[in-house]
PDB file of N, CA, C and O in Angstrom:
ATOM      1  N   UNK B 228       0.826  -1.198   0.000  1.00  0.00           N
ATOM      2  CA  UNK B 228       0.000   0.000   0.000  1.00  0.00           C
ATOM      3  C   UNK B 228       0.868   1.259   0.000  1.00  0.00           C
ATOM      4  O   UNK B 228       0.711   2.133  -0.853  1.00  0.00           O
ATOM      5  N   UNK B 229       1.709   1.335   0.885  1.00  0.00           N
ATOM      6  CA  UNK B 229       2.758   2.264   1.258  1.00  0.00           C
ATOM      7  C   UNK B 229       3.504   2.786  -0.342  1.00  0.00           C
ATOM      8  O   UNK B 229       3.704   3.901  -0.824  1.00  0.00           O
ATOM      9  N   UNK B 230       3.783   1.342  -0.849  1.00  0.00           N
ATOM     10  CA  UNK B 230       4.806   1.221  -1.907  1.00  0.00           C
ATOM     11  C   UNK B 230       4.075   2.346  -3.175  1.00  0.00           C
ATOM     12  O   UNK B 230       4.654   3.230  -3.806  1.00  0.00           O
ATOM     13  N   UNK B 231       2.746   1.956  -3.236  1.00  0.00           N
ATOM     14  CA  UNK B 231       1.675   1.996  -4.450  1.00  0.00           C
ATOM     15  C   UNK B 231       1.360   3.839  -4.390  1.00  0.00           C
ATOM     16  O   UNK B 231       1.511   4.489  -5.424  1.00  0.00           O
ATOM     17  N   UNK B 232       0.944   4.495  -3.146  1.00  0.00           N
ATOM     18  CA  UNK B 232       1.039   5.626  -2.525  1.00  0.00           C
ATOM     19  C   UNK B 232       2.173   6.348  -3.156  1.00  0.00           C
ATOM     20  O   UNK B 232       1.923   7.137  -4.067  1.00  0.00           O
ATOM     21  N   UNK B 233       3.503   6.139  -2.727  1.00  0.00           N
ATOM     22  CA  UNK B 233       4.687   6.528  -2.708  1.00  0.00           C
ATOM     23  C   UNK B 233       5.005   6.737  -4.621  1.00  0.00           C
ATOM     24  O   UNK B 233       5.455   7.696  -5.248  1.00  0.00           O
ATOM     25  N   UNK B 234       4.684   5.811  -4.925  1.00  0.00           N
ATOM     26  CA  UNK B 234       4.985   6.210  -6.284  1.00  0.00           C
ATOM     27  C   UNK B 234       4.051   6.533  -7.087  1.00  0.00           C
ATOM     28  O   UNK B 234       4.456   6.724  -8.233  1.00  0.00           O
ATOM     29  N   UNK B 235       2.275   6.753  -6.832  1.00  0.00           N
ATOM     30  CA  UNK B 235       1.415   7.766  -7.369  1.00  0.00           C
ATOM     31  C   UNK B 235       2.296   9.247  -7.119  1.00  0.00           C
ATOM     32  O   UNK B 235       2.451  10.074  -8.017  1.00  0.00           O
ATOM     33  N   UNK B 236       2.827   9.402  -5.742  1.00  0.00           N
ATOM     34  CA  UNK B 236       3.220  10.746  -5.241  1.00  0.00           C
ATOM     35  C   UNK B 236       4.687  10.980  -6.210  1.00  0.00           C
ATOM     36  O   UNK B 236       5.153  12.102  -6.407  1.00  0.00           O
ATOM     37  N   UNK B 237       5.067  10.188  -6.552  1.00  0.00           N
ATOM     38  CA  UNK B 237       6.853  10.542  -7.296  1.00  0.00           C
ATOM     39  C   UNK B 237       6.183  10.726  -8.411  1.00  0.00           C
ATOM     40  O   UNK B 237       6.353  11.850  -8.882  1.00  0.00           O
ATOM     41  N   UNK B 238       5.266   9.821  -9.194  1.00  0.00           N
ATOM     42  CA  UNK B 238       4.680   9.798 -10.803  1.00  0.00           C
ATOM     43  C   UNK B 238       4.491  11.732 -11.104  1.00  0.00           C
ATOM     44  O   UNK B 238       5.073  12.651 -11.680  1.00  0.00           O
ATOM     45  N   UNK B 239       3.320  11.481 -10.296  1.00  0.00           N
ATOM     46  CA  UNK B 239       3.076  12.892  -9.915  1.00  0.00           C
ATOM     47  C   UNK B 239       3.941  14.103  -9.960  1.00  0.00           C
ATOM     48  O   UNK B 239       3.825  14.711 -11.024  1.00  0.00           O
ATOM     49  N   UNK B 240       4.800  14.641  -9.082  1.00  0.00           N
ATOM     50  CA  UNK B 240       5.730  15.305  -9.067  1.00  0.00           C
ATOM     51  C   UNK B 240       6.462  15.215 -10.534  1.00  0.00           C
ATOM     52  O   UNK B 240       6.599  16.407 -10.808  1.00  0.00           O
ATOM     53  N   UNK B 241       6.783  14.775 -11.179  1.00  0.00           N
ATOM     54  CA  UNK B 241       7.714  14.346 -12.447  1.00  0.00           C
ATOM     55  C   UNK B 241       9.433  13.872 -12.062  1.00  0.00           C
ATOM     56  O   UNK B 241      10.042  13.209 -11.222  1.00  0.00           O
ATOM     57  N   UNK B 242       9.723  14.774 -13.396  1.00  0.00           N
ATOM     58  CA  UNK B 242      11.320  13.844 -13.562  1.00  0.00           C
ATOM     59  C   UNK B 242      12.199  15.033 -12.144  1.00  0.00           C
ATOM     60  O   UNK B 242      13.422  14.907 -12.076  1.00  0.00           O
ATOM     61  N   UNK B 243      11.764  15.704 -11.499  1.00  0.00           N
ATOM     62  CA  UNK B 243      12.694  16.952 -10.963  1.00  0.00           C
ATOM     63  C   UNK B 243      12.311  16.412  -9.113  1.00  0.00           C
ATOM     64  O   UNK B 243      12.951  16.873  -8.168  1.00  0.00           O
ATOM     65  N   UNK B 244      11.248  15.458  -8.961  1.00  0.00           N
ATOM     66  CA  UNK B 244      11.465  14.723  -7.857  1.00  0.00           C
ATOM     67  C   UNK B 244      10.826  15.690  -6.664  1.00  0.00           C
ATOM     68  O   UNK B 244      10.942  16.889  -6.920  1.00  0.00           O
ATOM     69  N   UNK B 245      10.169  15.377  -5.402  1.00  0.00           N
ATOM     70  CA  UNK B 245       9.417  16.122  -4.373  1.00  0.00           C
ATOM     71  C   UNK B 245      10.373  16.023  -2.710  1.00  0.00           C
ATOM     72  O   UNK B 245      10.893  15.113  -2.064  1.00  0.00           O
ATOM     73  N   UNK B 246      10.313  16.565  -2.651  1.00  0.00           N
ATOM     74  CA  UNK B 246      11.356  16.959  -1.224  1.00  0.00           C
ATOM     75  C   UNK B 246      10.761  15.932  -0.320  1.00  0.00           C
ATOM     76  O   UNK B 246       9.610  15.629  -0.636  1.00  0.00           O
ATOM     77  N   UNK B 247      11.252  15.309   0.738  1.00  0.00           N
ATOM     78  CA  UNK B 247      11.136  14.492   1.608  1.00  0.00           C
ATOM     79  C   UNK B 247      10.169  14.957   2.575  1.00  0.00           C
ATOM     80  O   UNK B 247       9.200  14.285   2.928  1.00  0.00           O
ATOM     81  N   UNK B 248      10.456  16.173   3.022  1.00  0.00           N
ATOM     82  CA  UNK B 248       9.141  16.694   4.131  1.00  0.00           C
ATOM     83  C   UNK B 248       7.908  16.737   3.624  1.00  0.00           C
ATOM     84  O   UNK B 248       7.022  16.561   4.460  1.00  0.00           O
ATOM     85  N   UNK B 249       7.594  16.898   2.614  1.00  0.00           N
ATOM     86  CA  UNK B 249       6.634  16.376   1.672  1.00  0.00           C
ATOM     87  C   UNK B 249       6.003  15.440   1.886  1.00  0.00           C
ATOM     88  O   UNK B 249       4.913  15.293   2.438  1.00  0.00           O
ATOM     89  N   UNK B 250       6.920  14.546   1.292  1.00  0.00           N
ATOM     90  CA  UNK B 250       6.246  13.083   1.160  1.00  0.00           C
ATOM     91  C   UNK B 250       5.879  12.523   2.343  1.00  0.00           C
ATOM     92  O   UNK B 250       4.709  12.169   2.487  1.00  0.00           O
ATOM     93  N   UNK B 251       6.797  12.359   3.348  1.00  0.00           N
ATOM     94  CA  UNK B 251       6.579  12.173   4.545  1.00  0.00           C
ATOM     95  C   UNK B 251       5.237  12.428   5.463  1.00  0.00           C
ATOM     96  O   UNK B 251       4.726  11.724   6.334  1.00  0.00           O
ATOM     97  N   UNK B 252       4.868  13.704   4.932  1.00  0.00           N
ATOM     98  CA  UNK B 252       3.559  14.679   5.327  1.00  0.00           C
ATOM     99  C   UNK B 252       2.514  13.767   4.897  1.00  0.00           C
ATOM    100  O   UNK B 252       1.745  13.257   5.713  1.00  0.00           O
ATOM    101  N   UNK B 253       2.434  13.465   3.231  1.00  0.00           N
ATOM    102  CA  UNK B 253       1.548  13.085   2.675  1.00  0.00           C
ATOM    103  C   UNK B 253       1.035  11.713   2.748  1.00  0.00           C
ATOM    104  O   UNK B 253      -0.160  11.419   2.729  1.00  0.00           O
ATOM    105  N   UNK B 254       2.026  10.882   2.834  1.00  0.00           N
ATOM    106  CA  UNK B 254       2.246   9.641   3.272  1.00  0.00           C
ATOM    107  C   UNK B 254       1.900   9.192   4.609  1.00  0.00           C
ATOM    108  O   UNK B 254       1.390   8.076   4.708  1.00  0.00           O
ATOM    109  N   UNK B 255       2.172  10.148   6.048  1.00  0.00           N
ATOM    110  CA  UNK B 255       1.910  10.071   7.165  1.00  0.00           C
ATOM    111  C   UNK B 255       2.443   9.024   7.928  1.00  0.00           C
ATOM    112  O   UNK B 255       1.892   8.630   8.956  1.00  0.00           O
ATOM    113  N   UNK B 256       3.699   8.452   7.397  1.00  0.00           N
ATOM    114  CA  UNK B 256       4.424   7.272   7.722  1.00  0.00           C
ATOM    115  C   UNK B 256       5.704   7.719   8.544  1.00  0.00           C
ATOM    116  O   UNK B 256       5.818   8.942   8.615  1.00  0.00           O
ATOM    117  N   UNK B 257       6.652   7.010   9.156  1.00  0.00           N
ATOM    118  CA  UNK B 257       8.191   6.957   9.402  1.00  0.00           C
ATOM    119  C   UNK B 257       8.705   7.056   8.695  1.00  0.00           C
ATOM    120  O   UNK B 257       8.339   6.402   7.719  1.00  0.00           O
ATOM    121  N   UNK B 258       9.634   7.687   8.568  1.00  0.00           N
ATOM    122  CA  UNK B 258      10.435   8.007   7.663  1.00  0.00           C
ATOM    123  C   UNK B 258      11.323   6.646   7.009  1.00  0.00           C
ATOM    124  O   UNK B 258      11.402   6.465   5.793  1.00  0.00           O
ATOM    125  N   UNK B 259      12.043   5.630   8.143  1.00  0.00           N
ATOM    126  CA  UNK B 259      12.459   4.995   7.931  1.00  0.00           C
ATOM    127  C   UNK B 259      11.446   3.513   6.938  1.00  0.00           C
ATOM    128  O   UNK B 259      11.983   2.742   6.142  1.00  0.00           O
ATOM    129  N   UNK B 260      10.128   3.506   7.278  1.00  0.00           N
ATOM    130  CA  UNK B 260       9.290   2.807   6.410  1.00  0.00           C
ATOM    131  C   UNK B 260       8.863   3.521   5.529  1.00  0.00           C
ATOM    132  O   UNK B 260       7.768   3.001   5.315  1.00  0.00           O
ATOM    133  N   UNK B 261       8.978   4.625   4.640  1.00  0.00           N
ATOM    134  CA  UNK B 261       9.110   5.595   3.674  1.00  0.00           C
ATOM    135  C   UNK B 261      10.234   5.228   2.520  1.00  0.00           C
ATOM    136  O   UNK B 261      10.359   5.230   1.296  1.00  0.00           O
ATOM    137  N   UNK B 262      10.740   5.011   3.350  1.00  0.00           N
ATOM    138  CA  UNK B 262      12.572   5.134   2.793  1.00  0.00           C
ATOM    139  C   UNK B 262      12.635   4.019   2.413  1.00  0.00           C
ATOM    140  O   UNK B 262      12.880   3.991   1.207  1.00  0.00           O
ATOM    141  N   UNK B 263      12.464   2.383   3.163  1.00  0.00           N
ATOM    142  CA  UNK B 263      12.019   0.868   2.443  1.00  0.00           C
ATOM    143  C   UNK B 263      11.059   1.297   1.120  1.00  0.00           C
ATOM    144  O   UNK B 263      11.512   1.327  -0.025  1.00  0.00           O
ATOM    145  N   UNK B 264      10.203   1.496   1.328  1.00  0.00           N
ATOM    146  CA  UNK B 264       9.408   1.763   0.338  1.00  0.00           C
ATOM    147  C   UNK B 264      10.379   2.216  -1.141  1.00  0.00           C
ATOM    148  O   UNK B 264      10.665   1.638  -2.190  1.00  0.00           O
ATOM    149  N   UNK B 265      10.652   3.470  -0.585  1.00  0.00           N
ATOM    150  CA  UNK B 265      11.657   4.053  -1.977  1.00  0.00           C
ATOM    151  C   UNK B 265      12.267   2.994  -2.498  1.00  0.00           C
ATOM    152  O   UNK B 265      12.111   2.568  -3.643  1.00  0.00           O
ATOM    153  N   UNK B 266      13.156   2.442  -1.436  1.00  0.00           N
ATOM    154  CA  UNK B 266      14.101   1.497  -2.259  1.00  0.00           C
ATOM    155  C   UNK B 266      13.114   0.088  -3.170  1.00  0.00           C
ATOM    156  O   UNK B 266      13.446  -0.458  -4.222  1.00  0.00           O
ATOM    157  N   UNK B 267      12.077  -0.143  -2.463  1.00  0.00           N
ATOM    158  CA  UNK B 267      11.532  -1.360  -3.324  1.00  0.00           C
ATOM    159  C   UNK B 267      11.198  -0.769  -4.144  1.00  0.00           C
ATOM    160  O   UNK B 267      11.420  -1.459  -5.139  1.00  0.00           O
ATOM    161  N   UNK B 268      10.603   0.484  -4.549  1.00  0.00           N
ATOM    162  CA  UNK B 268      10.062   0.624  -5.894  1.00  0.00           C
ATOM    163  C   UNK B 268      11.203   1.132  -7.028  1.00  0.00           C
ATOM    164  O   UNK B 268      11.123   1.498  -8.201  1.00  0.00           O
ATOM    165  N   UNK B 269      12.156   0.984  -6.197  1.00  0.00           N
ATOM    166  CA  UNK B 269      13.491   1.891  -6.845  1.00  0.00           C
ATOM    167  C   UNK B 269      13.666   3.129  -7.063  1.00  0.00           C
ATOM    168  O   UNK B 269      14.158   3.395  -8.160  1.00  0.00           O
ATOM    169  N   UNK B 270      13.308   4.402  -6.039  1.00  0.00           N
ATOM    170  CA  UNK B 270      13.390   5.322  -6.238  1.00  0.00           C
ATOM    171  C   UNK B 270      14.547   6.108  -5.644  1.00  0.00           C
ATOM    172  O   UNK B 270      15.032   5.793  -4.557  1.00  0.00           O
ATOM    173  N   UNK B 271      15.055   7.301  -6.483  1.00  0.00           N
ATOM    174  CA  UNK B 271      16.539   7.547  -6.175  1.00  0.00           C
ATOM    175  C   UNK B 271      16.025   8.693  -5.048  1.00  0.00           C
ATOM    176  O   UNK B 271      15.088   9.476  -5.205  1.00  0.00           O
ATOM    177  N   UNK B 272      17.012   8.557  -3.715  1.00  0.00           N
ATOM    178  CA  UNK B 272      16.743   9.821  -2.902  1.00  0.00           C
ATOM    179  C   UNK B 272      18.208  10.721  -3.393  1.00  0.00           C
ATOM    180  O   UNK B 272      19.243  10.086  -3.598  1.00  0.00           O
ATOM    181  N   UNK B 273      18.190  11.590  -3.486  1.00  0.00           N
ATOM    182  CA  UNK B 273      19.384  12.671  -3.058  1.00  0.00           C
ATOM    183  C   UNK B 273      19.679  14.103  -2.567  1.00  0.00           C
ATOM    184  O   UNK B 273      18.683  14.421  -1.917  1.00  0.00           O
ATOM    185  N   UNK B 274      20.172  14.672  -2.563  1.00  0.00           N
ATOM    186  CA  UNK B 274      19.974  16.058  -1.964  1.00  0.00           C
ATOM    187  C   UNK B 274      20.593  17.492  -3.008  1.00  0.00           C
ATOM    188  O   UNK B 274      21.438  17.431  -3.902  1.00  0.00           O
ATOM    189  N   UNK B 275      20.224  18.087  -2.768  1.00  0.00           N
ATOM    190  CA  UNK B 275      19.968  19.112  -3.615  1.00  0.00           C
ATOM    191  C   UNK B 275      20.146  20.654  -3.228  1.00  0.00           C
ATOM    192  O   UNK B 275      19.099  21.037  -2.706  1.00  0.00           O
ATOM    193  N   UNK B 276      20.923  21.487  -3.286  1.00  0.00           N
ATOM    194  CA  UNK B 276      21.276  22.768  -3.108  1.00  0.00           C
ATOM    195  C   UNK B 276      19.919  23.384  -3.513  1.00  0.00           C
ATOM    196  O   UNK B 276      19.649  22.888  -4.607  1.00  0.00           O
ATOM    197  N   UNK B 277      19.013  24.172  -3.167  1.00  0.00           N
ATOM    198  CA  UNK B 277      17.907  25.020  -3.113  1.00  0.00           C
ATOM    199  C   UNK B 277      18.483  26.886  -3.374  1.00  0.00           C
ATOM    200  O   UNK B 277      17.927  27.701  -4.110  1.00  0.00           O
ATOM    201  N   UNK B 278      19.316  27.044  -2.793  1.00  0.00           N
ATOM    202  CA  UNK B 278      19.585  28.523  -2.636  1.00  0.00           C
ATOM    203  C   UNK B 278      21.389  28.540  -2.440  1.00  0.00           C
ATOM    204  O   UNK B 278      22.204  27.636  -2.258  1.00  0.00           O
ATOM    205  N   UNK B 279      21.480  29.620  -2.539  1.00  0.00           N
ATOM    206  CA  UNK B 279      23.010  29.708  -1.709  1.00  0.00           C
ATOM    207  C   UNK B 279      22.883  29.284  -0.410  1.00  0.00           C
ATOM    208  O   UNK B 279      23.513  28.262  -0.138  1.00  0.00           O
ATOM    209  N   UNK B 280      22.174  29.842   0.554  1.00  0.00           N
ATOM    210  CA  UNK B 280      22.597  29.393   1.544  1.00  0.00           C
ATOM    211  C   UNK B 280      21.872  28.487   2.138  1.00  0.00           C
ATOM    212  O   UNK B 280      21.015  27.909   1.469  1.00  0.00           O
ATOM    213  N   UNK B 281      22.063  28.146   3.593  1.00  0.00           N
ATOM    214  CA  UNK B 281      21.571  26.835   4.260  1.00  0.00           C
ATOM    215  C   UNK B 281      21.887  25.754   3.644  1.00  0.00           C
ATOM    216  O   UNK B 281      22.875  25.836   2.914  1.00  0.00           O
ATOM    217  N   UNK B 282      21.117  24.320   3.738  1.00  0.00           N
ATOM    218  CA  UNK B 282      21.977  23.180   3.875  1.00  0.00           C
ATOM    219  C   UNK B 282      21.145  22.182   2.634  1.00  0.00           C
ATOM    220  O   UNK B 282      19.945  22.271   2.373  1.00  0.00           O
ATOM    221  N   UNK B 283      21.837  21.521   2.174  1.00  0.00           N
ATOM    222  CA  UNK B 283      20.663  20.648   0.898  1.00  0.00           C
ATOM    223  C   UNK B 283      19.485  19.977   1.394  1.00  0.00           C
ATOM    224  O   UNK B 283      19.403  19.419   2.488  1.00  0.00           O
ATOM    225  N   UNK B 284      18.818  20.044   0.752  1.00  0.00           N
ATOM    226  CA  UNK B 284      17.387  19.530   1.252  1.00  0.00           C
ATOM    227  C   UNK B 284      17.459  18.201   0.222  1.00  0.00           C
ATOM    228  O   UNK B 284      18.108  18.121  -0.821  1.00  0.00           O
ATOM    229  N   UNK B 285      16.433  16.997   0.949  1.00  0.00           N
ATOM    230  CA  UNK B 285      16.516  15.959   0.546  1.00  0.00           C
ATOM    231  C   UNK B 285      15.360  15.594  -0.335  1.00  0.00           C
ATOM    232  O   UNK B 285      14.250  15.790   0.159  1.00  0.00           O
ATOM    233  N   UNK B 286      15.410  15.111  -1.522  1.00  0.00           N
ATOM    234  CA  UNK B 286      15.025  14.800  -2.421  1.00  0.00           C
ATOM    235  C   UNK B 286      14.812  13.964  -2.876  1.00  0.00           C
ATOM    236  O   UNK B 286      15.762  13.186  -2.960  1.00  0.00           O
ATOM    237  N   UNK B 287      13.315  13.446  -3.561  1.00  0.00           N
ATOM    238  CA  UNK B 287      13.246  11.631  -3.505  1.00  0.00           C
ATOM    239  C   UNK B 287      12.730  11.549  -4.978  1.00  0.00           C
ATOM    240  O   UNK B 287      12.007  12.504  -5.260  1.00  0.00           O
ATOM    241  N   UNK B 288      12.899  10.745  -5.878  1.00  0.00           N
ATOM    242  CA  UNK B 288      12.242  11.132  -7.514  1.00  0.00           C
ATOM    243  C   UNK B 288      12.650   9.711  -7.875  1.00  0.00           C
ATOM    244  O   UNK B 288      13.672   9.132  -7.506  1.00  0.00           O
ATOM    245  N   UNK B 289      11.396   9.111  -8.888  1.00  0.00           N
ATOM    246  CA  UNK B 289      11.512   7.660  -9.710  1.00  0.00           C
ATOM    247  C   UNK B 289      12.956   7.620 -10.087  1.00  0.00           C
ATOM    248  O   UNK B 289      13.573   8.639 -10.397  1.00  0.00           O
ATOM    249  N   UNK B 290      13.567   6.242 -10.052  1.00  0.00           N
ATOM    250  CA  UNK B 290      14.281   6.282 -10.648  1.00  0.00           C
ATOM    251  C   UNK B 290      13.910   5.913 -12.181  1.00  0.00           C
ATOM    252  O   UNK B 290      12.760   5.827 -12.614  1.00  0.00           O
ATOM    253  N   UNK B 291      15.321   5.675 -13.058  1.00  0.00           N
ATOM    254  CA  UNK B 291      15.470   5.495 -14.525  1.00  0.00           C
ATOM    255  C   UNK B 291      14.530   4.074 -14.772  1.00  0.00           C
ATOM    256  O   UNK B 291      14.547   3.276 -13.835  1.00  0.00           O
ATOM    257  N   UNK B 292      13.886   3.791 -15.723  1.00  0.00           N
ATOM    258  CA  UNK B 292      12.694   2.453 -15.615  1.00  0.00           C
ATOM    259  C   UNK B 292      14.470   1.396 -16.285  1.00  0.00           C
ATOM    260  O   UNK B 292      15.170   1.886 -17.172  1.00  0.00           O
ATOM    261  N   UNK B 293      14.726   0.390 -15.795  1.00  0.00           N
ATOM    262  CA  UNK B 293      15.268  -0.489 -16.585  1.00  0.00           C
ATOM    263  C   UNK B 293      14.774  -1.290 -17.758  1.00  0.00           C
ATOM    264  O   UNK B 293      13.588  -1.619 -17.769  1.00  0.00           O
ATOM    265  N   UNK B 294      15.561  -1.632 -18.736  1.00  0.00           N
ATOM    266  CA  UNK B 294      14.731  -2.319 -19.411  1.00  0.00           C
ATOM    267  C   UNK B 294      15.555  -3.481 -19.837  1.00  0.00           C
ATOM    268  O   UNK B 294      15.058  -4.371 -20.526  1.00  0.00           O
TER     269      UNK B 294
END
């Protein structure tokens, strides 16, 4: 269910990916059962410079489909 959620919410967002406090929000889960999730459906987390200053914010977006 978690899994199915998680990647309506990445589909959604597109190829440029939705910030973690986000998803987290929307999802209403742990972060750490959030984060399983990502990885089973294969989604890439990483972080991302926003502005000059302060600190990268974390970033979660589909990964590449294999084929």
């Amino acid at each position: 269910m978690l899994d199915a959620q998680l990647k309506q919410i990445l589909t959604e967002a597109g190829p440029e990916g939705v910030g973690w406090p986000f998803v987290l929000r929307q999802l209403g889960a742990p972060s750490a059962d959030v984060e399983r999730a990502a990885t089973r459906i294969g989604a890439e987390m990483e972080f991302k410079r926003t502005g000059q200053a302060g600190r990268p914010a974390k970033v979660v977006k589909l990964g590449e489909p294999t084929q």
